[in-house]
Coordinates of C-alpha atoms in Angstrom, one line a residue:
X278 CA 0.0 0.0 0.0
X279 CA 1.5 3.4 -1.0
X280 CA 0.8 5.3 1.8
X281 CA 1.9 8.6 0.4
X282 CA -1.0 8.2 -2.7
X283 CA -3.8 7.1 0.4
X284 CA -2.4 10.4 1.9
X285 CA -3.3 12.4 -1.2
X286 CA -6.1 10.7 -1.8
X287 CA -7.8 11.2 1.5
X288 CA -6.8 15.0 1.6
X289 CA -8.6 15.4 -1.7
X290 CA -12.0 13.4 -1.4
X291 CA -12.2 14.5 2.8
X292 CA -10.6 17.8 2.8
X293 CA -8.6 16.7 5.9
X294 CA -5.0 18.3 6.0
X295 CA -1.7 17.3 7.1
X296 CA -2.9 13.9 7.0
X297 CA -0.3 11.1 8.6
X298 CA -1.8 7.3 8.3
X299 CA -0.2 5.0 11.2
X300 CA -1.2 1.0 10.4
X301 CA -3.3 -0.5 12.9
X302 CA -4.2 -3.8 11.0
X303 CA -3.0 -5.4 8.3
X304 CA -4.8 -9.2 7.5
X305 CA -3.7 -10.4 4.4
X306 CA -4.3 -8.2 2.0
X307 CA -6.9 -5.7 3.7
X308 CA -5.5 -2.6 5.9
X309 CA -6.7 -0.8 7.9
X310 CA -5.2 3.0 9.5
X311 CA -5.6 5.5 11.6
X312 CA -5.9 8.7 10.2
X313 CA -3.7 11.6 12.1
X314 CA -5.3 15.2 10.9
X315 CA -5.4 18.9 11.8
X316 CA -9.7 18.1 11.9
X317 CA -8.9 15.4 14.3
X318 CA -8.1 11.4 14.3
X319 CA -10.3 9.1 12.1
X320 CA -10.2 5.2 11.0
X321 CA -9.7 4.1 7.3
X322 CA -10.5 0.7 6.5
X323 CA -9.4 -0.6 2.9
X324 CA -11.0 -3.7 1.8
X325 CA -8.6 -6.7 -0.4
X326 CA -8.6 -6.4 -4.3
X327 CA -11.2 -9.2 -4.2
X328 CA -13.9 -7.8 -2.8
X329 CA -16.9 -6.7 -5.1
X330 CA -19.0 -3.3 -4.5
X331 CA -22.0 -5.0 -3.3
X332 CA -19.7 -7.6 -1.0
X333 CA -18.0 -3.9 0.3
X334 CA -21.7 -2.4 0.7
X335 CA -22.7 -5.3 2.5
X336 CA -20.0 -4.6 4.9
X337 CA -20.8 -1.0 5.4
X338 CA -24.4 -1.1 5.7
X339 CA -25.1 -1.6 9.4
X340 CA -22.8 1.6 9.7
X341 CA -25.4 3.5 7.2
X342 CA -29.0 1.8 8.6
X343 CA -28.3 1.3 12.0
X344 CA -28.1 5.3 13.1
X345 CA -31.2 5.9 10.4
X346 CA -33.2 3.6 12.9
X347 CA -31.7 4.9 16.0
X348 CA -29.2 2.0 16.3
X349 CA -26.3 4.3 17.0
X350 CA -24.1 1.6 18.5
X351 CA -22.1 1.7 15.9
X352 CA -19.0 3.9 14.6
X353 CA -19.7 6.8 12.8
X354 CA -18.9 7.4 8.7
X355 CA -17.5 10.2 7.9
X356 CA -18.5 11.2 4.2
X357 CA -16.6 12.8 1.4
X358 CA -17.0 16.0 0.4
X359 CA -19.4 15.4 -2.1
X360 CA -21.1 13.2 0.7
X361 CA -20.3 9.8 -0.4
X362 CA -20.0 7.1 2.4
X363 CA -17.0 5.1 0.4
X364 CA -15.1 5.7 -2.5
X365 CA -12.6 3.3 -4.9
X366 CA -8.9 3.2 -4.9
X367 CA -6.2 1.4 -6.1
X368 CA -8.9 -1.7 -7.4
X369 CA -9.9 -1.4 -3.9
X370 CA -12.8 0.0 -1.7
X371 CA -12.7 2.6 1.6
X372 CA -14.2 4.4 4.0
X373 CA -13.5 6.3 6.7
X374 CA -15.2 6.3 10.4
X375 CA -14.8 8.3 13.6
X376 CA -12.4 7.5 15.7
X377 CA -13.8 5.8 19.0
X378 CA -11.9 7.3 22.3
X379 CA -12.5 4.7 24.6
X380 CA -11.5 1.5 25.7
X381 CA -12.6 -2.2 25.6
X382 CA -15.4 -2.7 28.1
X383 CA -14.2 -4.2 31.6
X384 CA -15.3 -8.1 32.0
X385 CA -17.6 -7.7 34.8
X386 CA -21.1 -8.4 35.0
X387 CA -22.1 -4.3 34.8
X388 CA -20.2 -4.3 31.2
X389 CA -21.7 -7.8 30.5
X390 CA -25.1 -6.5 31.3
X391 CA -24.8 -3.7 28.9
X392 CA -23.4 -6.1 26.2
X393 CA -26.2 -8.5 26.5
X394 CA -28.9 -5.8 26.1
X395 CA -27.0 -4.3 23.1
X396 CA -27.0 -8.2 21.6
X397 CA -31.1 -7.8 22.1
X398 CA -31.3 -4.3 20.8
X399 CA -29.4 -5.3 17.4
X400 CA -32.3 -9.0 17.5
X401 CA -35.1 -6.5 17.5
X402 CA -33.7 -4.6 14.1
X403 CA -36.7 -4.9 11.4
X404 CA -36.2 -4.6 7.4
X405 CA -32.5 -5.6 7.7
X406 CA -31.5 -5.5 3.6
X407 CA -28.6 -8.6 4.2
X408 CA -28.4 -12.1 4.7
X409 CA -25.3 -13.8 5.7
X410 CA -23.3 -16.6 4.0
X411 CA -22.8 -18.1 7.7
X412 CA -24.6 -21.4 7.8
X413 CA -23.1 -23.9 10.8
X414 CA -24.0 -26.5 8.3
X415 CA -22.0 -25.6 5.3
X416 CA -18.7 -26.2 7.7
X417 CA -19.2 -30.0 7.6
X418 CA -16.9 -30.0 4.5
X419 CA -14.5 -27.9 5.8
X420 CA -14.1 -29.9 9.4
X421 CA -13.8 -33.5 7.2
X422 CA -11.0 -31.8 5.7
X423 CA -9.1 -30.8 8.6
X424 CA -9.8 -33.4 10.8
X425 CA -7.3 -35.5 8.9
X426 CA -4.6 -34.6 10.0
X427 CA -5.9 -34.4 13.6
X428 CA -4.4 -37.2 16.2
X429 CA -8.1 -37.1 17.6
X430 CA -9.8 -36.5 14.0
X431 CA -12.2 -39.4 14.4
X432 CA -13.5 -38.4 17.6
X433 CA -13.6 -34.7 16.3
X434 CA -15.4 -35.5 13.0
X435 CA -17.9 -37.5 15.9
X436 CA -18.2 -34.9 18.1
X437 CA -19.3 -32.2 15.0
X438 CA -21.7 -35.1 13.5
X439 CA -23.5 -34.8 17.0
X440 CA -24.3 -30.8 16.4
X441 CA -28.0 -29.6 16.3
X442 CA -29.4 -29.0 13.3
X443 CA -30.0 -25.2 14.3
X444 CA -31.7 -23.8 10.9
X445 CA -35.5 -23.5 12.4
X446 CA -34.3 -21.2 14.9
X447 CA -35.1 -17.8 15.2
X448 CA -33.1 -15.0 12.5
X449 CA -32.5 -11.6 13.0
X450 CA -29.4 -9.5 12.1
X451 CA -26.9 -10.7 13.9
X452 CA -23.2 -9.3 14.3
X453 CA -21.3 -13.5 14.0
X454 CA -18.6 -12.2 16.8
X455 CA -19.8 -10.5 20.2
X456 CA -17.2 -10.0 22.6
X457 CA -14.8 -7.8 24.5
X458 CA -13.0 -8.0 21.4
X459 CA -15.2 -6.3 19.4
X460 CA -16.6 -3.9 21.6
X461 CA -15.7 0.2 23.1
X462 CA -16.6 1.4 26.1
X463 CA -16.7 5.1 25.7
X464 CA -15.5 7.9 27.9
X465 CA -19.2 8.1 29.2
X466 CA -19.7 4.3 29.8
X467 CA -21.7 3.7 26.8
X468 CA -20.6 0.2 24.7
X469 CA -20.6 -0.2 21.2
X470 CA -19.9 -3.1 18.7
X471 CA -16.9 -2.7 15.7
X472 CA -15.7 -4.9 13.0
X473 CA -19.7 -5.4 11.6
X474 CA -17.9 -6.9 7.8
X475 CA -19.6 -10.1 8.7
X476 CA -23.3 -8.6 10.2
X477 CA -26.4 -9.8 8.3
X478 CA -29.4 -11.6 8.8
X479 CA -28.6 -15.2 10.3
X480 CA -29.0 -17.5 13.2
X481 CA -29.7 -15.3 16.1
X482 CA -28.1 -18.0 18.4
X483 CA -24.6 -17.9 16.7
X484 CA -24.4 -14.5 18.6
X485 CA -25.9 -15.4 22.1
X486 CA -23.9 -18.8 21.7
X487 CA -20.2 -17.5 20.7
X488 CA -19.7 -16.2 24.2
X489 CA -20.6 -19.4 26.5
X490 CA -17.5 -21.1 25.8
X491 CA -15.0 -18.7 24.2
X492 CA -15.8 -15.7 27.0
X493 CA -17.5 -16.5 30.1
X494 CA -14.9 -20.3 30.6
X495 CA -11.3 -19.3 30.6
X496 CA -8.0 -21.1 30.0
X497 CA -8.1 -22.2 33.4
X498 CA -11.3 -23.8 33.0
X499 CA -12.7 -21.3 35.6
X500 CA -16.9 -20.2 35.1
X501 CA -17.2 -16.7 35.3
X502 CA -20.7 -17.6 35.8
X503 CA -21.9 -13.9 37.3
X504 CA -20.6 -12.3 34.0
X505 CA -22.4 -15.5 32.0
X506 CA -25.5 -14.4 34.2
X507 CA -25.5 -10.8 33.0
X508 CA -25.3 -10.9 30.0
X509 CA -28.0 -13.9 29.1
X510 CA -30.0 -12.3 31.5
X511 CA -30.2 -8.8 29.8
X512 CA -30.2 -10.4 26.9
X513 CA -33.3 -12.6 28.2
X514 CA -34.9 -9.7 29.1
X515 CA -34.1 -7.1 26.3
X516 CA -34.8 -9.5 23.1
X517 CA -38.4 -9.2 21.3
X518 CA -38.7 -12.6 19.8
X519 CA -38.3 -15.0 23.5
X520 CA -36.2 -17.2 23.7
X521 CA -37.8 -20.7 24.0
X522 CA -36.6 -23.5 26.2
X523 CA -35.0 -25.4 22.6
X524 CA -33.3 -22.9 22.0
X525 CA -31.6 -22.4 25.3
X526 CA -30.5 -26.0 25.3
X527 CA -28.9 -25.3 22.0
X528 CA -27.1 -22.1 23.2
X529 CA -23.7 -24.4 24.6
X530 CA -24.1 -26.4 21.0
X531 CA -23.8 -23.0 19.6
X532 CA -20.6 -22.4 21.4
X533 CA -19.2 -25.6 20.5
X534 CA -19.5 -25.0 16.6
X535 CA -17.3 -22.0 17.0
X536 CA -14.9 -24.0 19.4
X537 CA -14.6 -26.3 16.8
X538 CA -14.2 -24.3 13.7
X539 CA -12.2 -21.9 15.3
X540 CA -10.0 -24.9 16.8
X541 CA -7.5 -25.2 13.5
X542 CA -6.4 -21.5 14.4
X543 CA -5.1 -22.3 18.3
X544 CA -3.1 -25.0 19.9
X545 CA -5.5 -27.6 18.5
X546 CA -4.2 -30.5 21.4
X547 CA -4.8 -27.7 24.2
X548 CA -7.9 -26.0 22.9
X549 CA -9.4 -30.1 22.6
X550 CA -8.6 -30.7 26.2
X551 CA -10.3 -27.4 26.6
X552 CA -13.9 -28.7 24.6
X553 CA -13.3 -32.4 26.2
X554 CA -13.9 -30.5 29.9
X555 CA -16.6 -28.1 28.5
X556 CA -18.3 -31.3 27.4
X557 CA -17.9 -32.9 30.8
X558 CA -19.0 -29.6 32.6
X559 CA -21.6 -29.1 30.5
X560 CA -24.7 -28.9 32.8
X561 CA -22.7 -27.2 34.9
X562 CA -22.1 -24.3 32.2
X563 CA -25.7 -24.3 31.6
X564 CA -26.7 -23.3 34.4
X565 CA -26.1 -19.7 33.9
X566 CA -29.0 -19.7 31.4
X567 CA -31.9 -20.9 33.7

């Protein structure tokens, strides 16, 4: 990326001056910088070379509908001067947000609380325009694959074969990742969500069931079961569509599927021990739902 041509470009289309760009992120071939101005700091995210205009729209469009609706929970474009909300460079697509003074919320069951409302907030959107690609079943392929070179492929490939089929569930928009991770705490204690490239209608309980495992049991195996409760319980609470009993009990399945997939990128012989306890503390991890 030749940051002296982003410079130029950005100080033409944005009218910002005495722009410096320092790299935050750079995965693969998508980058993502903050933007150092004399009109203040700002983010700019580039997408990769492969990325169509209605993939990059797709990516940008909670950032557009959700403060039209009142869903401001989400960082703030900032338009060109012609008041476009991206632009193309370089065989690539941009845009530019507000940059988010804050830090990432505290893991305590105040910040947990908030988090699990916000979940329910972004359930009860209407007339969402995307669907997602993400379909837990579509994975099977995938898991076969790299199983094989797994010591304990066989009982993986088992233990993925025994998933809920979880496709007459409740859809909503749905964010695929809530976390810490993914979250600001602003200066006046109010949370929002980032990194919405993967947001679209799906499978409401891939976002209530990401956390069970991969936020509220740590690498100690510890329960942090008051955060657990604070967050399903806001979340219980918050969401419009109830939550029935089925798909509670599908809630730690939920969590599983991303332990699994999401196994190939950690130490795969730890991160098994790790699902081989969940498994046998399982109505023990449940419990924080009822």
């Amino acid at each position: 990326m030749n940051t002296e041509t982003l410079k130029d470009f950005i100080e033409t289309h944005w009218g910002f001056e005495e722009v410096v760009l320092e790299l935050l992120q750079n995965k693969g071939d998508r980058f993502v910088y903050k933007i150092i101005s004399k009109e203040g700091n700002f983010v700019i995210k580039i997408s990769d070379t492969e990325k169509t205009v209605e993939q990059f729209k797709k990516d940008l469009y909670m950032l557009e509908y959700g403060p039209r609706i009142g869903f401001d929970y989400v960082p703030k474009i900032i338009e060109t001067k012609d008041g476009s909300s991206y632009l193309h460079f370089q065989n690539r697509f941009l845009f530019i947000m507000a940059f988010l003074s804050g830090e990432s919320p505290e893991n305590n069951p105040l910040d947990w609380h908030k988090i699990g409302a916000l979940t329910a907030r972004l359930h009860n959107i209407k007339n969402y325009k995307y669907t997602i690609d993400f379909n837990p079943l579509d994975k099977k392929g995938g898991v076969d694959e790299f199983s094989q070179a797994l010591s304990f492929g066989k009982e993986y490939r088992e233990l993925f074969a025994t998933l809920p089929d979880f496709s007459n569930l409740p859809k909503t928009p749905i964010h695929t990742d809530i976390g810490l991770h993914n979250s600001i705490k602003k200066e006046n204690g109010e949370i929002i969500f980032i990194d919405w490239d993967d947001a679209g209608i799906g499978l409401r309980i891939l976002d209530i069931g990401f956390p069970l495992l991969s936020q509220f049991v740590d690498e100690n195996n510890i329960i942090h079961t008051q955060n657990a409760k604070a967050f399903y319980s806001s979340y219980f609470e918050n969401v419009h569509i109830p939550v029935s009993e089925n798909e509670k009990r599908m809630i730690f399945d939920a969590s599983l599927f991303f332990a699994l997939i999401y196994l190939r990128y950690s130490d795969v012989d730890k991160t098994w021990q790790r699902i081989q306890w969940a498994l046998s503390h399982r109505e023990e991890i449940e419990s924080v739902l009822f």
